[in-house]
Coordinates of C-alpha atoms in Angstrom, one line a residue:
Chain Q
M1 CA -3.1 -3.7 -12.0
S2 CA -3.2 -0.7 -9.7
V3 CA -0.1 1.2 -8.7
T4 CA -0.7 -0.2 -5.1
D5 CA -0.3 -3.7 -6.6
E6 CA 3.0 -2.7 -8.3
Y7 CA 4.3 -1.4 -5.0
L8 CA 3.3 -4.6 -3.3
K9 CA 5.4 -6.5 -5.8
N10 CA 8.3 -4.2 -5.0
N11 CA 7.7 -5.0 -1.3
E12 CA 8.2 -8.7 -2.0
A13 CA 11.7 -7.9 -3.3
Y14 CA 12.4 -5.7 -0.3
A15 CA 11.3 -8.4 2.1
G16 CA 13.5 -10.9 0.3
S17 CA 16.7 -9.1 1.3
F18 CA 15.4 -7.7 4.6
S19 CA 17.3 -8.1 7.9
G20 CA 15.5 -7.2 11.0
P21 CA 14.1 -6.5 13.5
L22 CA 15.8 -3.4 14.9
P23 CA 14.9 -1.9 18.3
L24 CA 11.8 0.4 18.6
P25 CA 13.5 3.6 19.9
P26 CA 15.2 5.7 17.3
S27 CA 18.9 4.9 17.7
R28 CA 20.1 8.5 16.8
Q29 CA 17.4 10.2 19.0
V30 CA 16.2 12.5 16.2
A31 CA 12.8 13.4 14.9
V32 CA 12.3 14.9 11.5
V33 CA 9.2 16.9 10.4
A34 CA 9.0 17.3 6.6
C35 CA 6.5 18.0 3.8
M36 CA 4.7 15.1 2.2
D37 CA 6.0 16.2 -1.2
A38 CA 6.8 13.2 -3.4
R39 CA 10.3 14.5 -4.2
L40 CA 11.5 14.5 -0.6
D41 CA 13.0 11.1 0.0
V42 CA 13.9 12.1 3.6
Y43 CA 16.0 9.0 4.4
R44 CA 18.3 9.7 1.4
I45 CA 18.3 13.5 1.8
L46 CA 19.7 13.1 5.3
G47 CA 21.4 9.8 4.9
L48 CA 19.2 8.2 7.6
G49 CA 19.9 4.6 8.3
D50 CA 17.0 2.2 9.3
G51 CA 16.0 2.7 12.9
E52 CA 17.7 6.0 13.4
A53 CA 15.1 8.7 13.4
H54 CA 11.3 9.3 13.6
V55 CA 9.9 10.8 10.3
I56 CA 6.7 12.9 10.6
R57 CA 5.3 14.3 7.4
N58 CA 2.2 16.2 6.2
A59 CA 1.1 18.8 3.6
G60 CA 3.7 21.6 4.0
G61 CA 5.7 20.1 6.9
V62 CA 3.7 22.4 9.2
I63 CA 3.2 22.0 13.0
T64 CA -0.4 21.4 14.1
D65 CA -1.8 19.5 17.1
D66 CA -1.1 16.2 15.4
E67 CA 2.6 17.0 15.0
I68 CA 2.7 18.1 18.6
R69 CA 1.1 14.8 19.5
S70 CA 3.7 12.9 17.5
L71 CA 6.6 14.9 18.8
A72 CA 5.4 14.5 22.4
I73 CA 5.3 10.7 22.0
S74 CA 8.6 10.8 20.2
Q75 CA 10.3 12.7 23.0
R76 CA 8.5 11.5 26.1
L77 CA 8.2 7.8 25.3
L78 CA 11.0 7.1 22.8
G79 CA 13.7 9.5 23.9
T80 CA 14.4 11.8 20.8
K81 CA 16.4 14.9 21.6
E82 CA 16.9 16.7 18.3
I83 CA 14.2 18.1 15.9
I84 CA 14.8 18.8 12.2
L85 CA 12.1 20.7 10.3
I86 CA 12.1 20.6 6.5
H87 CA 10.1 22.7 4.1
H88 CA 11.1 22.9 0.4
T89 CA 11.1 25.1 -2.7
D90 CA 8.3 24.7 -5.3
C91 CA 5.9 23.6 -2.5
G92 CA 2.2 23.1 -3.3
M93 CA 1.3 25.1 -0.2
L94 CA 2.6 28.2 -2.0
T95 CA 0.1 27.8 -4.8
F96 CA -3.3 28.5 -3.1
T97 CA -4.9 30.3 -0.2
D98 CA -6.9 28.7 2.7
D99 CA -9.9 30.8 1.7
D100 CA -10.0 29.6 -1.9
F101 CA -9.3 26.0 -1.0
K102 CA -12.0 25.9 1.6
R103 CA -14.4 27.7 -0.7
A104 CA -13.8 25.1 -3.4
I105 CA -14.5 22.3 -0.9
Q106 CA -17.6 24.0 0.3
D107 CA -18.9 24.5 -3.3
D108 CA -18.2 20.8 -4.1
T109 CA -19.4 19.2 -0.9
G110 CA -21.6 21.7 0.9
I111 CA -19.3 21.5 3.9
K112 CA -16.6 24.0 4.9
P113 CA -13.7 22.3 6.7
G114 CA -13.4 23.2 10.3
W115 CA -9.6 23.0 10.0
A116 CA -7.0 25.4 8.5
A117 CA -5.5 24.3 5.2
E118 CA -2.2 25.8 6.4
A119 CA -1.2 27.4 3.0
F120 CA 1.6 29.9 3.2
N121 CA 3.3 32.4 0.8
D122 CA 6.8 32.7 2.4
L123 CA 8.8 29.5 2.9
E124 CA 11.3 30.8 5.4
E125 CA 8.6 32.6 7.4
D126 CA 6.6 29.4 7.6
V127 CA 9.7 27.4 8.8
R128 CA 10.0 30.1 11.6
Q129 CA 6.3 29.7 12.3
S130 CA 6.8 26.0 12.8
V131 CA 9.8 26.6 15.1
R132 CA 7.6 29.1 17.2
R133 CA 4.7 26.7 17.4
I134 CA 7.0 24.1 18.9
E135 CA 8.6 26.6 21.2
A136 CA 5.1 27.7 22.4
S137 CA 4.0 24.1 23.1
P138 CA 4.0 23.0 26.8
F139 CA 4.2 19.4 25.6
V140 CA 7.3 19.4 23.4
T141 CA 10.1 20.5 25.6
K142 CA 12.7 17.7 25.8
H143 CA 14.8 18.6 22.8
E144 CA 18.4 19.9 22.9
S145 CA 18.3 21.1 19.3
L146 CA 15.6 22.5 17.0
R147 CA 16.6 23.6 13.5
G148 CA 14.7 24.4 10.4
F149 CA 15.6 24.0 6.7
V150 CA 14.4 24.6 3.2
F151 CA 15.2 21.7 0.8
D152 CA 15.9 22.9 -2.7
V153 CA 14.2 20.5 -5.2
A154 CA 16.5 21.8 -8.0
T155 CA 19.8 21.1 -6.2
G156 CA 19.0 18.5 -3.5
R157 CA 20.6 20.8 -0.9
L158 CA 19.2 21.7 2.6
N159 CA 19.5 25.4 3.4
E160 CA 19.2 26.4 7.0
V161 CA 16.6 29.1 7.9
T162 CA 18.0 31.6 10.4
R163 CA 15.7 32.8 13.2
Chain I
M1 CA 28.9 17.7 16.7
S2 CA 25.2 17.1 16.9
V3 CA 23.4 14.3 14.9
T4 CA 21.8 17.1 12.9
D5 CA 25.2 18.3 11.9
E6 CA 26.2 14.7 10.8
Y7 CA 23.0 14.5 8.7
L8 CA 23.8 17.8 7.1
K9 CA 27.2 16.4 6.1
N10 CA 25.3 13.5 4.5
N11 CA 23.1 16.0 2.6
E12 CA 26.2 17.5 1.0
A13 CA 27.0 14.1 -0.5
Y14 CA 23.3 13.7 -1.6
A15 CA 23.3 17.1 -3.3
G16 CA 26.5 16.3 -5.0
S17 CA 24.9 13.5 -7.1
F18 CA 21.4 15.0 -7.2
S19 CA 19.5 15.4 -10.5
G20 CA 16.4 17.6 -10.4
P21 CA 14.0 19.2 -10.3
L22 CA 11.1 16.8 -10.9
P23 CA 7.5 18.1 -11.3
L24 CA 5.4 18.9 -8.2
P25 CA 2.4 16.5 -8.7
P26 CA 3.1 12.9 -7.7
S27 CA 3.7 11.0 -10.9
R28 CA 2.1 7.7 -9.8
Q29 CA -0.9 9.5 -8.2
V30 CA -0.5 7.7 -4.8
A31 CA -0.7 9.0 -1.2
V32 CA 0.8 6.8 1.6
V33 CA -0.1 7.3 5.3
A34 CA 2.4 5.5 7.6
C35 CA 3.7 5.5 11.1
M36 CA 6.7 7.8 11.9
D37 CA 8.6 4.7 13.2
A38 CA 12.3 4.9 12.5
R39 CA 12.3 1.4 10.9
L40 CA 9.8 2.3 8.2
D41 CA 11.9 3.5 5.2
V42 CA 8.7 3.9 3.2
Y43 CA 10.4 4.7 -0.1
R44 CA 12.4 1.4 0.1
I45 CA 9.5 -0.7 1.6
L46 CA 7.3 0.2 -1.4
G47 CA 10.1 0.8 -4.0
L48 CA 8.9 4.4 -4.5
G49 CA 10.9 6.4 -7.0
D50 CA 11.5 10.2 -6.4
G51 CA 8.5 12.2 -7.3
E52 CA 6.0 9.3 -7.4
A53 CA 3.9 9.5 -4.2
H54 CA 3.0 11.7 -1.3
V55 CA 4.2 10.3 2.0
I56 CA 2.3 11.4 5.2
R57 CA 3.5 10.1 8.5
N58 CA 2.7 10.5 12.2
A59 CA 2.7 8.6 15.5
G60 CA 0.8 5.4 14.7
G61 CA 0.0 6.2 11.1
V62 CA -3.5 7.2 12.3
I63 CA -6.0 9.5 10.6
T64 CA -6.8 12.7 12.4
D65 CA -7.9 16.1 11.0
D66 CA -4.3 16.8 9.9
E67 CA -4.2 13.7 7.8
I68 CA -7.6 14.6 6.3
R69 CA -6.2 18.0 5.5
S70 CA -3.1 16.5 3.8
L71 CA -5.1 13.9 1.9
A72 CA -7.6 16.6 0.8
I73 CA -4.8 18.7 -0.6
S74 CA -3.1 15.6 -2.1
Q75 CA -6.3 14.6 -4.0
R76 CA -7.9 17.9 -4.8
L77 CA -4.9 20.0 -5.7
L78 CA -2.4 17.3 -6.8
G79 CA -4.5 14.6 -8.3
T80 CA -3.7 11.5 -6.2
K81 CA -6.1 8.6 -6.7
E82 CA -4.8 5.7 -4.5
I83 CA -4.3 5.7 -0.7
I84 CA -2.0 3.2 1.1
L85 CA -2.2 3.0 4.9
I86 CA 0.7 1.4 6.8
H87 CA 0.8 0.4 10.5
H88 CA 3.5 -2.0 11.8
T89 CA 4.3 -4.7 14.3
D90 CA 6.1 -3.7 17.5
C91 CA 4.5 -0.2 17.3
G92 CA 5.1 2.2 20.2
M93 CA 1.3 3.0 20.2
L94 CA 0.7 -0.5 21.5
T95 CA 2.7 0.2 24.7
F96 CA 0.7 2.8 26.5
T97 CA -2.8 4.2 27.0
D98 CA -4.1 7.7 26.3
D99 CA -5.1 8.1 29.9
D100 CA -1.7 7.2 31.3
F101 CA 0.2 9.3 28.7
K102 CA -1.9 12.3 29.3
R103 CA -1.8 11.9 33.1
A104 CA 2.0 11.8 32.9
I105 CA 2.1 15.0 30.9
Q106 CA -0.3 16.7 33.3
D107 CA 1.8 15.6 36.2
D108 CA 4.9 16.9 34.5
T109 CA 3.6 20.2 33.1
G110 CA 0.3 20.9 34.9
I111 CA -1.5 20.9 31.6
K112 CA -3.6 18.0 30.1
P113 CA -3.4 17.9 26.3
G114 CA -6.7 18.7 24.6
W115 CA -5.9 16.1 21.9
A116 CA -6.2 12.3 21.9
A117 CA -2.9 10.5 22.0
E118 CA -4.4 7.9 19.6
A119 CA -2.9 4.8 21.4
F120 CA -4.4 1.5 20.3
N121 CA -4.1 -2.2 21.4
D122 CA -5.1 -4.0 18.2
L123 CA -3.1 -3.2 15.1
E124 CA -5.5 -4.6 12.5
E125 CA -8.5 -2.9 14.3
D126 CA -6.7 0.4 14.1
V127 CA -5.9 0.0 10.4
R128 CA -9.7 -0.6 9.9
Q129 CA -10.3 2.5 12.1
S130 CA -8.2 4.6 9.8
V131 CA -10.0 3.3 6.7
R132 CA -13.3 4.1 8.3
R133 CA -12.3 7.6 9.3
I134 CA -11.4 8.3 5.7
E135 CA -14.6 6.7 4.4
A136 CA -16.5 9.0 6.8
S137 CA -14.8 12.2 5.7
P138 CA -16.7 14.4 3.3
F139 CA -13.3 15.9 2.2
V140 CA -11.4 12.8 1.0
T141 CA -13.5 11.3 -1.7
K142 CA -11.5 11.3 -4.9
H143 CA -9.6 8.0 -4.5
E144 CA -10.3 4.9 -6.5
S145 CA -8.3 2.6 -4.1
L146 CA -7.9 2.6 -0.3
R147 CA -6.1 -0.3 1.2
G148 CA -4.5 -0.9 4.6
F149 CA -1.5 -2.9 5.7
V150 CA 0.6 -4.0 8.6
F151 CA 4.4 -3.9 8.0
D152 CA 6.2 -6.7 9.8
V153 CA 9.4 -5.2 11.3
A154 CA 10.9 -8.7 11.6
T155 CA 10.4 -9.7 7.9
G156 CA 10.1 -6.5 6.0
R157 CA 6.8 -7.7 4.5
L158 CA 3.5 -5.8 4.2
N159 CA 0.4 -7.9 5.2
E160 CA -2.9 -6.6 4.0
V161 CA -5.7 -6.1 6.5
T162 CA -9.0 -7.4 5.3
R163 CA -12.1 -5.3 6.2

């Protein structure tokens, strides 16, 4: 049995006690952008209830065109007004460089990715980089709040990054 | 008090009963790609424990270069071997077209986005589209399992999309 099959078994139990459906627009008008890291259970870390907030995640919790796309849809079509950015300690993105990662892929496949891997070596600087990419976007402009945090995987605490 | 401030209060309670840290690599070697929709509490829907699986999310749960980037890092640096794709019923991506959305942004800002909005009108077809984009990528090739599902926001159940 694959792990996927185990998770589908879990879903049967989830569906058994499920009460829905909730409305489509996020009821608390918040969008979260966080790292994909397995230790970040974003709903629990922030105490999000079902239906409250959009949750966007990728390697690093960085802002690329795809996060701008998601945030533009979130704000313009579904009315979110606050953005919460979450990076975290012990992040995989701190453990390699773009050059080495892309070289390894090229050596393995013969093809060098056309995209940046978005590795970084300073967590707080990269949170500020994400803030600035959003501030520089002409498409994500409807928010009233934009704040960035580092989640500490040892303590469970969110620490705000000052600009 | 902003909603962000309320969520930070919730985080204090979370940190109060937190036990960590867990290791960086996902212990069950799974990567999930799901829609950012507020009703998809992915950890609960699949019964994911802390530290088990990468969770990647965006508007629609679609596969673009940024999801290829995240999946390549997930597989090549952190050893995941199964991919689970999750779209869902009542998705916002079913409610507009790329042309209309980009026209509205251009009318509002003067600038037409250079990216696709990735709207779709057939859920199962778009799950298959995501599967095919992964299959076509030279960079995401290390998985032993790749399966796609539609989450029903009325019942809480994952329904598998056949190829």
